[in-house]
Coordinates of C-alpha atoms in Angstrom, one line a residue:
X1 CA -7.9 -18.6 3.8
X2 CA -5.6 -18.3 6.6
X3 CA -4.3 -14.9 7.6
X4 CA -2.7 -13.7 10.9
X5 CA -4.2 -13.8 13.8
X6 CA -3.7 -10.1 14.6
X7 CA -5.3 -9.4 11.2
X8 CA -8.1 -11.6 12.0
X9 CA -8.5 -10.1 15.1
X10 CA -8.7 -6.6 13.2
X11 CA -11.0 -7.4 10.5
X12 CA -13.5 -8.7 13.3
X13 CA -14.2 -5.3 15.0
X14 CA -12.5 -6.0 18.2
X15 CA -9.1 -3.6 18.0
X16 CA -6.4 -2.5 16.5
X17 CA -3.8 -4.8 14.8
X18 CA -1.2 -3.0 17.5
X19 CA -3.9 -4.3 20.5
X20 CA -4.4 -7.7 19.1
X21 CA -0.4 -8.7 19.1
X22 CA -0.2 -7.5 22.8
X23 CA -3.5 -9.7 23.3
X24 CA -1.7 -12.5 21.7
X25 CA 1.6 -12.2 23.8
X26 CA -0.4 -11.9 26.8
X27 CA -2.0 -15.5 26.6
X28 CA -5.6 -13.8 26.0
X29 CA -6.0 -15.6 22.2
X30 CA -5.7 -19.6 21.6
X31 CA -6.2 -21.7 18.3
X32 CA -8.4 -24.8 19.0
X33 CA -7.5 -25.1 22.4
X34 CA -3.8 -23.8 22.4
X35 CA -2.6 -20.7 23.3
X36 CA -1.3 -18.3 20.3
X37 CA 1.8 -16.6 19.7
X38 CA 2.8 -13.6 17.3
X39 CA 3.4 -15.0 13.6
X40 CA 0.7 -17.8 14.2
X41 CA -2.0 -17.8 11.4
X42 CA -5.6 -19.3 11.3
X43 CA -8.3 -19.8 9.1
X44 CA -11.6 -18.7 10.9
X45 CA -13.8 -21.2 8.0
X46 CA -11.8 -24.0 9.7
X47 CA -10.1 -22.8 13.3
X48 CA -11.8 -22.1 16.1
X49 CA -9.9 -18.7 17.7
X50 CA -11.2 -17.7 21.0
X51 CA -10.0 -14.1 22.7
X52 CA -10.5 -14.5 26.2
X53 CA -12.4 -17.6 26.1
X54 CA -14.6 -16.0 23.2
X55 CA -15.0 -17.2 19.5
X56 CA -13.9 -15.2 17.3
X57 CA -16.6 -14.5 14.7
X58 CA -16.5 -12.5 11.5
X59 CA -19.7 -10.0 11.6
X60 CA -21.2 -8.0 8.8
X61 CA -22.8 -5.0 8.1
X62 CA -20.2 -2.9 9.2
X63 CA -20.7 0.8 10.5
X64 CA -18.9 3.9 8.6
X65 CA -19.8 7.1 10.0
X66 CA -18.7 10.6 8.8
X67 CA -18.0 12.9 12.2
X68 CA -17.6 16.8 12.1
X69 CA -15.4 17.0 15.1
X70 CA -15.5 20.0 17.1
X71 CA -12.9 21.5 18.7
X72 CA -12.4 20.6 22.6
X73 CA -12.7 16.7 21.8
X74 CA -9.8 14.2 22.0
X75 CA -9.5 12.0 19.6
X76 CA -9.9 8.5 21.7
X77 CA -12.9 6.2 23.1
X78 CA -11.8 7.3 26.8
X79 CA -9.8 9.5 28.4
X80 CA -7.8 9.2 31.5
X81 CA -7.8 13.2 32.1
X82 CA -12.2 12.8 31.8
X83 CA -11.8 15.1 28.9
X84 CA -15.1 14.8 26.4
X85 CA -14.2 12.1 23.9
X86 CA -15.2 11.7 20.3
X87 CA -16.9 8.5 21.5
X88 CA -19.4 10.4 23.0
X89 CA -20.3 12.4 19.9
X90 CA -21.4 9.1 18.1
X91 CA -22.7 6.8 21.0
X92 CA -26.2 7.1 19.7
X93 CA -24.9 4.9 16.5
X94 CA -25.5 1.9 18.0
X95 CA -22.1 0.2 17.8
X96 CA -18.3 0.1 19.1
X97 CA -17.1 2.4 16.4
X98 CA -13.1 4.0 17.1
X99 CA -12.0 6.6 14.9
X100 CA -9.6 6.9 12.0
X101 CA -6.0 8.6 12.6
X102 CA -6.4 11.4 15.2
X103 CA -7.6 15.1 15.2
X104 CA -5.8 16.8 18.2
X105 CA -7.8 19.1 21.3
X106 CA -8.1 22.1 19.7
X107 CA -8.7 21.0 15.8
X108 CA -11.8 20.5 14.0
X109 CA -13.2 18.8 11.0
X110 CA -13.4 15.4 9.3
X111 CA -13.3 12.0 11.2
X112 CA -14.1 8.9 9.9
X113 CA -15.2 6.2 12.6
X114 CA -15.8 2.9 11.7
X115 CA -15.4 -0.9 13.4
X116 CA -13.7 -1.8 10.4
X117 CA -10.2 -3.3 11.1
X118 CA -8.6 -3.5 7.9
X119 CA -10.3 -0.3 6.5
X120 CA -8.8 1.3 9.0
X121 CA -5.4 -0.2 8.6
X122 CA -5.4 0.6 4.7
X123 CA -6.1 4.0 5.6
X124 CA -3.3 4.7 7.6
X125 CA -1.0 3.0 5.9
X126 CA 1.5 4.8 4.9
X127 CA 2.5 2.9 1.7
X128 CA -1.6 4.2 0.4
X129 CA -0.4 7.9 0.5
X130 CA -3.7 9.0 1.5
X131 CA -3.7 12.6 1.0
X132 CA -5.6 14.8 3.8
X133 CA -6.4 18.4 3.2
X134 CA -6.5 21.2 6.0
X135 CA -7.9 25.0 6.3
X136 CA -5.4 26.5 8.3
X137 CA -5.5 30.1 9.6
X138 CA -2.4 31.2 10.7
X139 CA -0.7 34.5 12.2
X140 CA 2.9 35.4 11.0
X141 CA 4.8 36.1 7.9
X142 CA 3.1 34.0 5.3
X143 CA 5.2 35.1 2.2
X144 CA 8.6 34.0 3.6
X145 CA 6.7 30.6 5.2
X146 CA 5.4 29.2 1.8
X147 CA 8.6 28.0 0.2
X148 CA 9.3 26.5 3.7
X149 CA 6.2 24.7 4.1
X150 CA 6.3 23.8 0.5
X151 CA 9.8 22.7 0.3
X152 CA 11.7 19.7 2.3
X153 CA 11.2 19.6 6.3
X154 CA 11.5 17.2 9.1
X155 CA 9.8 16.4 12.1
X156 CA 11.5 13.4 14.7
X157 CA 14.6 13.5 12.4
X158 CA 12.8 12.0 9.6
X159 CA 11.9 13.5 6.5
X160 CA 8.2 14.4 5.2
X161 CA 7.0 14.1 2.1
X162 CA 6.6 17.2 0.2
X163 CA 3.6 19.5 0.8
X164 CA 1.2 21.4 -1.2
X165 CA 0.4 24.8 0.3
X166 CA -1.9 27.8 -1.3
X167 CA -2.6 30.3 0.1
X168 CA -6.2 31.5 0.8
X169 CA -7.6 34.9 1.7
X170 CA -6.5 37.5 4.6
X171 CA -8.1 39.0 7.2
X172 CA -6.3 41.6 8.9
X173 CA -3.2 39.7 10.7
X174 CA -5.1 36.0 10.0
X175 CA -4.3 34.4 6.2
X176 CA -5.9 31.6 5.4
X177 CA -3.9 28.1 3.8
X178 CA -5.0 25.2 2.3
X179 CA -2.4 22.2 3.3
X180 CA -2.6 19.1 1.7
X181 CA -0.2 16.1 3.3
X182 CA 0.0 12.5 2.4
X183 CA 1.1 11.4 6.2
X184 CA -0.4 11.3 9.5
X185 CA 2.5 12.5 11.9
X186 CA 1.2 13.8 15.6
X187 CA 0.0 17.4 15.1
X188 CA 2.3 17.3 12.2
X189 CA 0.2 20.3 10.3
X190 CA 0.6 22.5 13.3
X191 CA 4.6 21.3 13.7
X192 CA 5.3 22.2 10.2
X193 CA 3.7 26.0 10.6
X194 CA 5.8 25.9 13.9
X195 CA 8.5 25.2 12.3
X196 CA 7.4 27.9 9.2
X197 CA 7.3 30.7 11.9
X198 CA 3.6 31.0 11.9
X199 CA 1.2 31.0 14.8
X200 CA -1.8 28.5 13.9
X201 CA -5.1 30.4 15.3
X202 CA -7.5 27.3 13.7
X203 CA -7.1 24.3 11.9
X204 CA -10.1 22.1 10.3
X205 CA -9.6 19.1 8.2
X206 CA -11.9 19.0 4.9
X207 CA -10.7 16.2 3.2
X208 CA -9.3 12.6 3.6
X209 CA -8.9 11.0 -0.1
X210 CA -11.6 12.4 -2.3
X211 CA -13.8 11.8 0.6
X212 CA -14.8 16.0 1.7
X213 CA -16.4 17.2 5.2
X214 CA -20.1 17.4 4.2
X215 CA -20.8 20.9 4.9
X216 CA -24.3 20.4 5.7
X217 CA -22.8 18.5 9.0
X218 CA -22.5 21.1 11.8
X219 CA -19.6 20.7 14.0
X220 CA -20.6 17.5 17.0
X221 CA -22.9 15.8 14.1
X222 CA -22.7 12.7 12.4
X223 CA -24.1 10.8 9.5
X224 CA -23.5 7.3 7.7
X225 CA -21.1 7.6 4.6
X226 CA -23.3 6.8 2.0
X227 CA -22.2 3.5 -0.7
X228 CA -20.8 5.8 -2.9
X229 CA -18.2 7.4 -0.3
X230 CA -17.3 3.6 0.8
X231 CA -16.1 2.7 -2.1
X232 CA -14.4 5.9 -3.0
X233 CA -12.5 5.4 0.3
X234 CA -11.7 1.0 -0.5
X235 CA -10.5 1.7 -3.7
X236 CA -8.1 4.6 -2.3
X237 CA -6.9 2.7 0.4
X238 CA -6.5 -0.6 -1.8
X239 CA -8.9 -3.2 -0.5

């Protein structure tokens, strides 16, 4: 069946959909022989696509790992500053593996990493909806901040979808929230409390669909999801 060559690219293993169009406009990809451009499609059962001279090959038995990332780790395969990378947490799996959506520096939790193009994809999509849920332990006035966090806010001038906040128990001047969001914004849990009046003090993800942080996991471990998680997460994200 033929399909996009960025997509093709993707469901390979060997980046993003984002990476392979740049790939494609720089010359690097060619259909039998000819050099590609963006809106060219191919079917790998009966094209040969080479990226940089290489055949493109679909591979199976894919890699789907469950992180607990600790806080201190950015959320790339390298870092230009040479801070410590997630990579580093899982390069004992045996594969290229990049992760799912982004936990900032200073947060902690669940992080799915995979070399799984379209899962990825799916999952971030933002027509899936894929909720994510946070513990959040903020500082500040938390009774005049839970109609604001619950209600209608922005962040970059565009509108978010509604969240669902509850409030969890409190600790001298630290209350606990669970905050459940269906987008993927940049530090967008920590913007909204921002924006609430609250001072975030921690902030660990502990869910991604019905997919939750096995506890058993201690923060820089990893483990394989098992079949049952897998398809939890295809059915959620639509494949």
């Amino acid at each position: 069946m033929e399909e996009r060559l960025q997509k093709l690219i993707s469901a390979c293993g060997l980046a993003s959909r984002r990476t392979a169009e740049a790939w494609i406009s720089a010359g690097r990809v060619t259909v039998n022989g000819r050099p590609a451009q963006l809106g060219d499609r191919a079917d790998l059962d009966r094209d040969r696509v080479e990226v940089d001279g290489v055949p493109l090959r679909r591979e199976e038995g894919r890699t789907y790992l469950m992180l607990h990332k600790p806080r201190g780790y950015v959320t790339t395969l390298s870092d230009e500053k040479g801070r410590r990378t997630v990579a580093a947490l899982v390069s004992g799996c045996g594969r290229r593996v990049w992760p799912v959506g982004r936990l900032d520096l200073d947060s902690e939790g669940l992080l799915l990493m995979t070399d799984d193009g379209a899962l990825t994809h799916a999952l971030l999509h933002p027509s899936h909806q894929v909720e994510k849920e946070y513990l959040v332990w903020v500082a500040g006035d938390v009774d005049r901040a839970l109609p604001i966090l619950s209600g209608p806010m922005e962040l970059d001038g565009e509108p978010l979808a509604p969240a669902r906040v509850r409030r969890g128990r409190t600790s001298g001047e630290v209350t606990q929230l669970s905050v459940v969001i269906c987008q993927g914004k940049n530090r967008q849990v920590r913007r909204m409390c921002a924006q609430a009046g609250l001072e975030v003090r921690r902030l660990k993800r502990v869910r991604e669909g019905g997919l939750w942080l096995d506890r058993s996991l201690k923060p820089g471990r990893w483990r394989p999801l098992t079949g049952e998680e897998l398809a939890l997460l295809r059915r959620e994200s639509g494949l």
